Coordinates of C-alpha atoms in Angstrom, one line a residue:
Chain T
X1 CA 0.0 0.0 0.0
X2 CA 2.9 2.3 0.6
X3 CA 3.3 2.5 -3.1
X4 CA 5.9 4.9 -4.6
X5 CA 5.2 7.8 -6.8
X6 CA 3.1 10.9 -6.9
X7 CA -0.7 10.8 -7.3
X8 CA -0.3 11.5 -11.0
X9 CA 2.2 8.6 -11.4
X10 CA 0.2 6.1 -9.5
X11 CA -3.0 7.1 -11.3
X12 CA -1.2 6.6 -14.7
X13 CA -0.2 3.1 -13.6
X14 CA -3.9 2.3 -12.8
X15 CA -5.0 3.7 -16.2
X16 CA -2.5 1.5 -17.9
X17 CA -3.6 -1.6 -16.0
X18 CA -7.2 -1.0 -16.8
X19 CA -6.3 -0.3 -20.4
X20 CA -5.5 -4.0 -20.8
X21 CA -9.2 -4.8 -20.7
X22 CA -11.3 -3.7 -23.7
X23 CA -14.8 -4.4 -22.3
X24 CA -16.6 -3.3 -19.1
X25 CA -16.7 -6.8 -17.8
X26 CA -12.9 -7.2 -17.7
X27 CA -12.6 -3.8 -16.1
X28 CA -15.2 -4.7 -13.4
X29 CA -13.6 -8.1 -12.8
X30 CA -10.3 -6.4 -12.3
X31 CA -11.8 -3.8 -10.0
X32 CA -13.4 -6.6 -7.9
X33 CA -10.0 -8.4 -7.8
X34 CA -8.4 -5.2 -6.6
X35 CA -11.1 -4.9 -3.9
X36 CA -10.5 -8.5 -2.8
X37 CA -6.8 -7.7 -2.5
X38 CA -7.4 -4.8 -0.1
X39 CA -6.4 -5.8 3.5
X40 CA -9.5 -5.9 5.7
X41 CA -9.9 -3.0 8.1
X42 CA -9.5 -4.0 11.7
X43 CA -13.1 -4.5 13.0
X44 CA -12.1 -2.2 15.8
X45 CA -12.4 0.7 13.3
X46 CA -15.6 -0.4 11.6
X47 CA -17.5 2.2 13.7
X48 CA -19.7 5.2 13.1
X49 CA -16.7 7.4 13.5
X50 CA -15.1 6.0 10.3
X51 CA -18.2 5.3 8.4
X52 CA -18.8 7.1 5.1
X53 CA -22.4 7.9 4.6
X54 CA -24.4 8.1 1.4
X55 CA -23.6 4.5 0.4
X56 CA -26.0 1.6 -0.1
X57 CA -23.1 -0.6 1.1
X58 CA -21.3 0.1 4.3
X59 CA -18.0 1.8 3.8
X60 CA -15.3 2.8 6.4
X61 CA -12.2 4.8 5.9
X62 CA -9.6 5.4 8.6
X63 CA -7.1 8.2 8.0
X64 CA -3.9 8.7 9.9
X65 CA -1.0 11.2 9.6
X66 CA 2.5 9.9 9.7
X67 CA 5.7 11.9 9.1
X68 CA 3.8 14.7 7.4
X69 CA 1.9 12.4 5.1
X70 CA -1.6 11.1 5.1
X71 CA -2.3 7.4 5.1
X72 CA -5.7 5.7 4.6
X73 CA -7.1 2.3 5.3
X74 CA -10.6 1.3 4.4
X75 CA -13.2 -1.4 3.8
X76 CA -16.6 -2.1 2.5
X77 CA -19.1 -5.0 2.6
X78 CA -19.7 -4.6 -1.2
X79 CA -16.9 -5.7 -3.5
X80 CA -17.3 -3.1 -6.2
X81 CA -17.3 -0.4 -3.6
X82 CA -14.3 -2.0 -1.9
X83 CA -12.5 -2.0 -5.3
X84 CA -13.2 1.8 -5.6
X85 CA -12.0 2.3 -2.0
X86 CA -8.8 0.3 -2.9
X87 CA -8.1 2.5 -5.9
X88 CA -8.4 5.7 -3.9
X89 CA -6.2 4.3 -1.2
X90 CA -3.6 3.2 -3.7
X91 CA -3.5 6.6 -5.3
X92 CA -3.8 8.8 -2.2
X93 CA -2.3 6.9 0.7
X94 CA 1.1 8.1 1.7
X95 CA 0.9 11.4 -0.1
X96 CA 1.4 14.9 1.2
X97 CA -1.9 16.3 2.4
X98 CA -1.7 19.3 0.1
X99 CA -1.5 17.0 -2.9
X100 CA -4.6 15.1 -1.8
X101 CA -6.6 18.3 -1.3
X102 CA -5.7 19.4 -4.8
X103 CA -6.1 16.2 -6.8
X104 CA -9.0 15.9 -9.3
X105 CA -8.9 12.1 -9.7
X106 CA -9.4 12.3 -13.4
X107 CA -8.1 8.7 -13.7
X108 CA -11.5 7.4 -12.6
X109 CA -12.8 8.9 -15.8
X110 CA -10.1 7.3 -17.9
X111 CA -10.8 3.8 -16.5
X112 CA -14.5 4.1 -17.1
X113 CA -15.6 4.4 -13.5
X114 CA -16.6 8.1 -13.7
X115 CA -20.3 7.4 -13.3
X116 CA -19.5 6.1 -9.8
X117 CA -18.4 9.6 -8.9
X118 CA -21.8 11.1 -9.6
X119 CA -23.5 12.3 -6.5
X120 CA -26.7 10.4 -7.4
X121 CA -24.9 7.0 -7.4
X122 CA -25.6 5.5 -4.0
X123 CA -22.2 4.1 -3.6
X124 CA -20.9 7.2 -2.0
X125 CA -17.7 7.4 -3.9
X126 CA -18.3 11.2 -4.1
X127 CA -18.7 11.5 -0.3
X128 CA -15.7 9.1 0.2
X129 CA -13.5 11.5 -1.8
X130 CA -14.9 14.5 0.1
X131 CA -14.1 12.7 3.4
X132 CA -10.5 11.8 2.3
X133 CA -9.9 15.4 1.3
X134 CA -11.4 16.9 4.4
X135 CA -9.0 15.0 6.5
X136 CA -6.1 16.0 4.3
X137 CA -7.3 19.6 4.4
X138 CA -7.2 19.6 8.2
X139 CA -3.5 18.6 8.1
X140 CA -2.4 20.5 5.0
X141 CA 0.2 23.2 5.5
X142 CA 1.1 21.9 9.0
X143 CA 4.1 20.0 8.0
Chain S
X1 CA -59.6 9.1 -26.3
X2 CA -59.2 5.4 -25.9
X3 CA -55.8 4.8 -27.5
X4 CA -55.9 1.2 -26.6
X5 CA -59.3 0.5 -28.0
X6 CA -57.9 -2.1 -30.3
X7 CA -56.6 -4.2 -27.5
X8 CA -60.0 -4.4 -25.9
X9 CA -61.2 -6.3 -29.0
X10 CA -58.6 -9.0 -28.6
X11 CA -60.2 -11.6 -26.4
X12 CA -58.5 -14.0 -24.0
X13 CA -55.0 -14.0 -22.9
X14 CA -53.0 -10.9 -22.8
X15 CA -49.8 -10.7 -24.8
X16 CA -47.3 -7.9 -23.9
X17 CA -46.2 -7.6 -27.5
X18 CA -49.5 -5.8 -28.0
X19 CA -48.5 -2.9 -25.8
X20 CA -44.7 -2.7 -25.8
X21 CA -44.7 -0.5 -28.9
X22 CA -46.8 2.0 -27.1
X23 CA -44.0 2.7 -24.6
X24 CA -41.2 4.7 -26.2
X25 CA -38.8 4.3 -23.3
X26 CA -38.9 0.6 -23.7
X27 CA -37.2 1.0 -27.1
X28 CA -34.2 2.6 -25.5
X29 CA -30.8 1.0 -25.3
X30 CA -28.5 1.3 -22.2
X31 CA -24.8 0.7 -22.6
X32 CA -25.5 -0.5 -26.1
X33 CA -27.9 -3.2 -24.9
X34 CA -31.7 -3.3 -25.0
X35 CA -33.2 -2.0 -21.8
X36 CA -34.8 -4.6 -19.6
X37 CA -36.8 -2.5 -17.3
X38 CA -37.6 -4.4 -14.1
X39 CA -38.0 -1.5 -11.7
X40 CA -41.7 -1.0 -12.0
X41 CA -42.4 -1.1 -8.3
X42 CA -40.4 2.1 -8.1
X43 CA -42.1 3.7 -11.2
X44 CA -43.5 2.4 -14.4
X45 CA -42.9 3.7 -17.9
X46 CA -45.5 5.8 -19.8
X47 CA -47.4 4.9 -22.9
X48 CA -47.4 7.4 -25.8
X49 CA -51.1 8.3 -25.1
X50 CA -50.2 9.6 -21.7
X51 CA -47.3 11.6 -23.1
X52 CA -49.4 13.0 -25.9
X53 CA -52.1 14.0 -23.5
X54 CA -49.6 16.2 -21.6
X55 CA -48.5 17.8 -24.8
X56 CA -52.0 18.4 -26.1
X57 CA -53.1 20.0 -22.8
X58 CA -50.2 22.4 -22.7
X59 CA -50.3 23.0 -26.4
X60 CA -53.9 24.0 -26.8
X61 CA -56.0 23.5 -23.6
X62 CA -54.3 25.1 -20.7
X63 CA -56.1 27.4 -18.4
X64 CA -56.8 27.4 -14.6
X65 CA -59.7 25.4 -13.3
X66 CA -62.7 26.4 -11.2
X67 CA -62.1 30.1 -11.7
X68 CA -62.6 31.6 -15.1
X69 CA -65.8 32.5 -16.9
X70 CA -64.0 32.1 -20.2
X71 CA -64.2 29.1 -22.5
X72 CA -60.7 27.7 -21.9
X73 CA -61.1 27.7 -18.2
X74 CA -64.5 26.0 -18.5
X75 CA -63.1 23.4 -20.8
X76 CA -60.2 22.7 -18.4
X77 CA -62.5 22.5 -15.5
X78 CA -64.8 20.0 -17.3
X79 CA -61.8 17.8 -18.3
X80 CA -60.4 18.0 -14.8
X81 CA -63.7 17.0 -13.2
X82 CA -64.3 14.4 -15.9
X83 CA -61.0 12.8 -15.0
X84 CA -62.2 12.6 -11.4
X85 CA -65.3 10.8 -12.5
X86 CA -63.0 8.5 -14.5
X87 CA -60.9 7.8 -11.3
X88 CA -64.0 7.3 -9.2
X89 CA -65.3 4.6 -11.7
X90 CA -61.9 3.0 -11.8
X91 CA -62.0 2.4 -8.0
X92 CA -65.7 1.8 -7.9
X93 CA -66.0 4.8 -5.5
X94 CA -69.6 5.7 -4.6
X95 CA -69.2 9.2 -5.9
X96 CA -66.7 11.7 -7.3
X97 CA -66.7 13.7 -4.1
X98 CA -65.0 10.7 -2.4
X99 CA -62.0 11.0 -4.7
X100 CA -59.3 13.6 -3.8
X101 CA -56.4 14.5 -6.0
X102 CA -53.0 14.4 -4.2
X103 CA -49.4 14.4 -5.3
X104 CA -49.3 10.6 -4.7
X105 CA -49.9 7.9 -2.2
X106 CA -47.4 9.4 0.3
X107 CA -49.3 12.7 0.3
X108 CA -52.6 10.8 0.6
X109 CA -51.5 9.0 3.7
X110 CA -50.1 12.2 5.2
X111 CA -53.4 14.0 4.5
X112 CA -55.3 11.2 6.4
X113 CA -52.8 11.4 9.3
X114 CA -53.1 15.1 9.5
X115 CA -56.8 15.7 9.0
X116 CA -58.4 12.5 10.2
X117 CA -55.7 11.2 12.6
X118 CA -56.2 13.7 15.5
X119 CA -60.0 13.1 15.4
X120 CA -59.6 9.5 16.1
X121 CA -56.2 8.9 17.8
X122 CA -55.6 10.2 21.2
X123 CA -53.4 9.8 24.3
X124 CA -52.4 6.2 24.9
X125 CA -54.0 4.9 21.7
X126 CA -52.4 2.7 19.1
X127 CA -52.0 3.0 15.3
X128 CA -51.5 -0.5 14.0
X129 CA -49.4 -1.0 10.9
X130 CA -47.6 -4.1 9.6
X131 CA -44.0 -4.9 9.8
X132 CA -43.8 -4.9 6.0
X133 CA -44.9 -1.3 5.4
X134 CA -43.2 1.2 3.2
X135 CA -41.7 4.1 5.2
X136 CA -44.5 6.3 3.9
X137 CA -47.1 4.2 5.7
X138 CA -45.0 4.3 9.0
X139 CA -43.6 7.8 9.4
X140 CA -46.8 9.8 9.0
X141 CA -48.3 7.7 11.8
X142 CA -45.3 8.2 14.0
X143 CA -45.6 11.9 13.5
X144 CA -49.3 11.7 14.4
X145 CA -48.6 9.5 17.4
X146 CA -45.9 11.8 18.6
X147 CA -48.3 14.8 18.5
X148 CA -51.1 12.8 20.2
X149 CA -49.2 10.8 22.8
X150 CA -50.1 7.6 21.0
X151 CA -47.9 4.9 19.6
X152 CA -47.4 2.8 16.5
X153 CA -47.4 -0.9 16.8
X154 CA -46.5 -3.4 14.0
X155 CA -48.2 -6.7 13.1
X156 CA -45.3 -9.2 12.9
X157 CA -44.5 -10.9 9.6
X158 CA -43.7 -14.6 9.0
X159 CA -40.5 -16.0 7.4
X160 CA -42.5 -16.2 4.1
X161 CA -43.3 -12.5 4.4
X162 CA -47.0 -12.9 5.3
X163 CA -48.9 -11.2 8.1
X164 CA -49.1 -13.5 11.1
X165 CA -52.9 -13.4 11.3
X166 CA -53.3 -14.5 14.9
X167 CA -50.9 -11.7 16.0
X168 CA -53.0 -9.3 14.0
X169 CA -56.2 -10.4 15.8
X170 CA -54.4 -10.3 19.2
X171 CA -53.1 -6.8 18.5
X172 CA -56.5 -5.5 17.4
X173 CA -57.5 -5.8 21.1
X174 CA -54.9 -3.3 22.3
X175 CA -56.5 0.2 22.1
X176 CA -56.0 0.2 18.3
X177 CA -57.8 3.3 16.9
X178 CA -56.6 3.1 13.3
X179 CA -55.2 0.4 11.0
X180 CA -52.9 1.4 8.3
X181 CA -51.9 -1.4 5.9
X182 CA -50.4 -1.9 2.5
X183 CA -52.4 -3.7 -0.1
X184 CA -49.3 -5.2 -1.7
X185 CA -45.8 -5.1 -0.1
X186 CA -43.4 -3.1 -2.3
X187 CA -40.4 -5.0 -1.0
X188 CA -41.8 -8.6 -1.0
X189 CA -44.8 -8.5 -3.3
X190 CA -47.1 -10.1 -0.6
X191 CA -50.8 -9.4 -1.2
X192 CA -52.3 -8.8 2.2
X193 CA -55.7 -10.4 3.1
X194 CA -57.4 -7.0 3.3
X195 CA -60.9 -8.2 3.0
X196 CA -60.8 -10.1 6.3
X197 CA -58.5 -7.6 8.0
X198 CA -60.9 -4.7 7.2
X199 CA -63.9 -6.6 8.3
X200 CA -62.4 -7.5 11.6
X201 CA -61.1 -4.0 12.2
X202 CA -64.6 -2.6 11.5
X203 CA -66.2 -5.0 13.9
X204 CA -64.2 -3.1 16.5
X205 CA -65.0 0.3 15.0
X206 CA -61.4 0.7 13.8
X207 CA -61.1 2.7 10.5
X208 CA -58.7 1.3 7.9
X209 CA -56.3 3.2 5.7
X210 CA -54.9 1.3 2.7
X211 CA -51.7 2.1 1.0
X212 CA -52.6 0.9 -2.5
X213 CA -49.5 2.2 -4.3
X214 CA -48.3 -1.3 -5.3
X215 CA -51.7 -2.8 -6.0
X216 CA -53.3 -0.4 -8.4
X217 CA -51.1 -1.2 -11.4
X218 CA -51.6 -5.0 -11.1
X219 CA -55.2 -5.7 -10.1
X220 CA -58.8 -4.5 -10.1
X221 CA -59.4 -2.2 -7.1
X222 CA -62.9 -2.0 -5.7
X223 CA -63.0 0.3 -2.7
X224 CA -66.6 -0.5 -1.9
X225 CA -66.1 -4.3 -1.9
X226 CA -63.0 -3.8 0.3
X227 CA -65.0 -1.4 2.4
X228 CA -61.8 0.5 3.4
X229 CA -62.1 4.0 4.9
X230 CA -59.2 5.4 2.9
X231 CA -57.3 4.1 -0.2
X232 CA -54.2 5.9 -1.4
X233 CA -52.5 5.4 -4.7
X234 CA -49.9 7.0 -7.1
X235 CA -50.4 7.6 -10.8
X236 CA -46.7 7.2 -11.7
X237 CA -46.7 3.5 -10.7
X238 CA -49.7 2.9 -13.0
X239 CA -48.3 4.3 -16.2
X240 CA -49.5 7.8 -15.5
X241 CA -47.4 10.9 -14.8
X242 CA -45.4 11.6 -11.6
X243 CA -46.7 14.1 -9.1
X244 CA -50.3 13.0 -9.0
X245 CA -52.3 10.5 -7.1
X246 CA -55.7 9.7 -5.6
X247 CA -56.9 9.4 -2.1
X248 CA -60.3 7.7 -1.9
X249 CA -62.1 8.5 1.3
X250 CA -65.5 7.3 2.5
X251 CA -67.8 10.3 2.2
X252 CA -68.9 10.2 5.9
X253 CA -65.2 10.3 6.9
X254 CA -64.5 13.3 4.7
X255 CA -67.5 15.1 6.2
X256 CA -66.0 14.9 9.7
X257 CA -62.5 16.0 8.6
X258 CA -61.2 19.5 8.7
X259 CA -59.3 21.0 5.8
X260 CA -55.6 20.1 5.4
X261 CA -54.0 23.0 3.6
X262 CA -55.5 26.4 3.3
X263 CA -55.6 28.5 0.1
X264 CA -57.6 29.1 -3.0
X265 CA -60.3 26.7 -4.2
X266 CA -60.8 25.1 -0.8
X267 CA -62.9 28.0 0.6
X268 CA -66.5 29.1 0.3
X269 CA -66.2 32.6 1.8
X270 CA -63.3 34.3 3.3
X271 CA -63.3 37.3 5.7
X272 CA -60.6 38.2 8.2
X273 CA -62.9 37.1 11.0
X274 CA -64.0 33.8 9.6
X275 CA -63.6 31.5 6.6
X276 CA -66.1 28.9 5.6
X277 CA -64.9 25.9 3.5
X278 CA -65.8 24.4 0.3
X279 CA -67.4 20.9 0.1
X280 CA -65.3 17.8 -0.4
X281 CA -63.4 17.0 -2.5
X282 CA -62.4 20.6 -3.2
X283 CA -62.1 21.4 0.5
X284 CA -59.0 19.3 0.5
X285 CA -57.5 20.7 -2.7
X286 CA -56.0 24.1 -2.0
X287 CA -54.3 26.0 -4.7
X288 CA -54.1 25.5 -8.4
X289 CA -54.0 21.8 -8.9
X290 CA -51.8 19.6 -11.1
X291 CA -54.2 19.8 -14.0
X292 CA -52.1 18.4 -16.8
X293 CA -51.0 15.4 -14.9
X294 CA -54.5 14.7 -13.7
X295 CA -55.7 14.6 -17.4
X296 CA -52.8 12.4 -18.4
X297 CA -53.5 10.1 -15.5
X298 CA -57.1 9.7 -16.8
X299 CA -55.4 8.5 -20.0
X300 CA -53.4 6.0 -18.1
X301 CA -56.6 4.7 -16.5
X302 CA -58.1 4.3 -19.9
X303 CA -55.0 2.3 -20.9
X304 CA -55.3 0.0 -17.9
X305 CA -59.0 -0.6 -18.3
X306 CA -58.6 -0.9 -22.0
X307 CA -56.6 -4.0 -21.5
X308 CA -58.6 -5.1 -18.4
X309 CA -57.1 -5.6 -15.0
X310 CA -58.1 -9.2 -14.7
X311 CA -56.2 -10.0 -17.9
X312 CA -53.2 -8.0 -16.6
X313 CA -53.3 -9.9 -13.2
X314 CA -53.5 -13.3 -14.9
X315 CA -50.6 -12.5 -17.3
X316 CA -48.4 -11.1 -14.5
X317 CA -49.1 -14.1 -12.3
X318 CA -47.8 -16.4 -15.1
X319 CA -44.8 -14.1 -15.6
X320 CA -44.0 -14.0 -11.9
X321 CA -44.3 -17.8 -11.6
X322 CA -42.0 -18.3 -14.6
X323 CA -39.4 -15.7 -13.4
X324 CA -39.5 -17.3 -9.9
X325 CA -38.9 -20.7 -11.4
X326 CA -36.0 -19.5 -13.5
X327 CA -34.3 -17.8 -10.6
X328 CA -34.7 -20.7 -8.2
X329 CA -32.8 -22.9 -10.7
X330 CA -29.7 -20.9 -10.0
X331 CA -27.6 -22.2 -7.2
X332 CA -27.4 -20.0 -4.1
X333 CA -30.3 -17.7 -5.1
X334 CA -32.6 -17.1 -2.1
X335 CA -36.0 -15.5 -2.4
X336 CA -37.0 -13.0 0.2
X337 CA -40.8 -13.1 0.4
X338 CA -42.5 -16.3 -0.7
X339 CA -46.1 -15.6 0.2
X340 CA -48.8 -17.7 -1.5
X341 CA -50.5 -14.5 -2.7
X342 CA -47.9 -12.3 -4.5
X343 CA -47.9 -9.6 -7.1
X344 CA -45.2 -8.4 -9.4
X345 CA -42.2 -8.5 -7.1
X346 CA -39.2 -10.8 -6.9
X347 CA -36.9 -9.9 -4.1
X348 CA -33.8 -12.0 -3.7
X349 CA -30.2 -12.5 -2.6
X350 CA -27.5 -14.3 -4.5
X351 CA -25.3 -16.2 -2.0
X352 CA -23.6 -13.5 0.1
X353 CA -23.1 -11.1 -2.8
X354 CA -24.0 -7.6 -1.7
X355 CA -27.2 -6.4 -3.4
X356 CA -25.4 -3.3 -4.5
X357 CA -22.7 -5.3 -6.4
X358 CA -25.4 -7.4 -8.0
X359 CA -27.4 -4.3 -9.1
X360 CA -24.3 -2.6 -10.5
X361 CA -23.5 -5.6 -12.7
X362 CA -27.1 -6.1 -13.8
X363 CA -27.2 -2.4 -14.7
X364 CA -24.2 -2.9 -17.0
X365 CA -26.1 -5.8 -18.6
X366 CA -29.0 -3.5 -19.4
X367 CA -31.2 -4.8 -16.6
X368 CA -32.7 -2.2 -14.4
X369 CA -33.5 -3.5 -10.9
X370 CA -33.6 -1.8 -7.5
X371 CA -31.3 -2.7 -4.7
X372 CA -31.2 -1.8 -1.1
X373 CA -33.8 -1.6 1.7
X374 CA -36.7 -0.5 -0.6
X375 CA -37.8 2.1 2.0
X376 CA -38.8 -0.7 4.3
X377 CA -35.9 -0.8 6.8
X378 CA -37.9 -2.4 9.6
X379 CA -38.7 -5.3 7.3
X380 CA -35.1 -5.7 6.2
X381 CA -34.1 -5.8 9.9
X382 CA -36.8 -8.4 10.5
X383 CA -35.1 -10.6 7.9
X384 CA -31.6 -9.7 9.2
X385 CA -30.4 -8.5 5.8
X386 CA -29.1 -5.1 4.6
X387 CA -31.4 -5.2 1.6
X388 CA -32.3 -7.3 -1.5
X389 CA -32.1 -7.2 -5.2
X390 CA -35.7 -6.5 -6.4
X391 CA -37.0 -7.2 -9.8
X392 CA -40.5 -5.9 -10.2
X393 CA -42.6 -6.6 -13.3
X394 CA -45.3 -4.7 -15.2
X395 CA -47.7 -5.8 -17.9
X396 CA -45.2 -4.9 -20.7
X397 CA -42.5 -7.2 -19.4
X398 CA -41.9 -10.5 -21.3
X399 CA -40.9 -14.0 -20.5
X400 CA -37.7 -13.2 -22.5
X401 CA -36.9 -10.5 -20.1
X402 CA -37.4 -13.0 -17.2
X403 CA -34.8 -15.1 -19.0
X404 CA -32.5 -12.1 -19.4
X405 CA -32.8 -11.5 -15.6
X406 CA -31.8 -15.2 -14.9
X407 CA -28.9 -15.0 -17.3
X408 CA -27.8 -11.7 -15.7
X409 CA -27.9 -13.3 -12.2
X410 CA -25.8 -16.2 -13.5
X411 CA -23.3 -13.6 -14.8
X412 CA -23.3 -11.8 -11.4
X413 CA -22.5 -15.1 -9.7
X414 CA -19.6 -15.8 -12.1
X415 CA -18.1 -12.4 -11.5
X416 CA -18.7 -12.0 -7.8
X417 CA -19.5 -15.5 -6.4

């Protein structure tokens, strides 16, 4: 999870990986696989405090600051949602908070998952992103 | 007027091929695949006649009702009141004045809770609902009970998703002052035994409010045979426009009820000292109503009756049986709601696959279903599940679409199982 590279570099890797599949089924299967590979969140943290609302599925994200960088762990009881959580973590975890605040996450567009970002989708990806950024915002410019 | 007149002439079994062409949305593709629309319990698609009626009204007939001396206003008023007659006949209501226009079933129930509730429910009383109610037949009663110092109690539901009748009878004895019950469960499809429930409630002088939102598109409704005190339904679930519905109320109940909202049209005379109210139904219809949608709703009623609700019910029963059979052949599919009497709804789970995941994949396959708690959270808790996948059928759905659903569910299992 402590992948190397900037947000842009990591996002580019993801776009390349998804580019290997030419239909939506392949992309979704890969997303599900990524979700399955996400280490489960300690049940200790599956509490209201870490819960992201606005999702049909349950989603939790736990942020921590370490050495001036923001780290995220997360989980969901739905696999597609978990895959989306895993993508966000892969791109954003371990980054400087300022970068997290500023990122636009266009890569979701490029891998064909943009419709999950729409506020009307009940998976809460939009509120998830807001939550991740809010935490980063609180710690930005403090380092 | 009767766009479906031709269908009436075709005797015997109903075939959806006869009507599919009348629904432009059904010709749509999603993600490059033909749309398989199985979310009819949420809202149904509209036949061209309904759409045309809206256009015709706004193109050449629009004027306010009950107000003008001029020709346009008189025509609009006549059409608006003729639609009420149409709705009254549709429900076999004793008179037009027993039929109120609302925004939908939710508003109808809220109207009863606000205007009739306080007359009947007081401190320490009970409003009885069932465990399978939609939130819109729970929350208005909670609000009433909170104001009155009363409480809501729920008739328990069995593992098959049916009312436990002995429990209903037992609960009736507990200071129940009002029974509010769904005709058909939106989450399970269960058809409740209303006839007996209403009779027993009336023996104890308990008025009955029926949430008919899920029944009206699928079967013949006869409010006099049911003998219910109130019956609420929504146009948009029965091929009509959104934003309009009907509340049927027994005339003697209406007479006792005070107005709900104040404004134009609901008054007789207004002075700053005192206002006297119009007679029902207009007493309960303040402000300029939803004229266009009312007229188009009448068109939807023509469409339904043109086919014949008994033929619709018979066809949908066959379709539901077939779809149920197809789904049960798939390993790990579990139905939620297996009542003997069911309409239109197939609620299910696929192994431990989250309904949201299943719905997302089905969507990509062009199959529109609903996932989640279906605005029936107490019921989902009763079954100990976060929600279900719900396929809900209408008269235009085909056996091929039931096959497509089964194939889709198999695909979901391959991808997520």
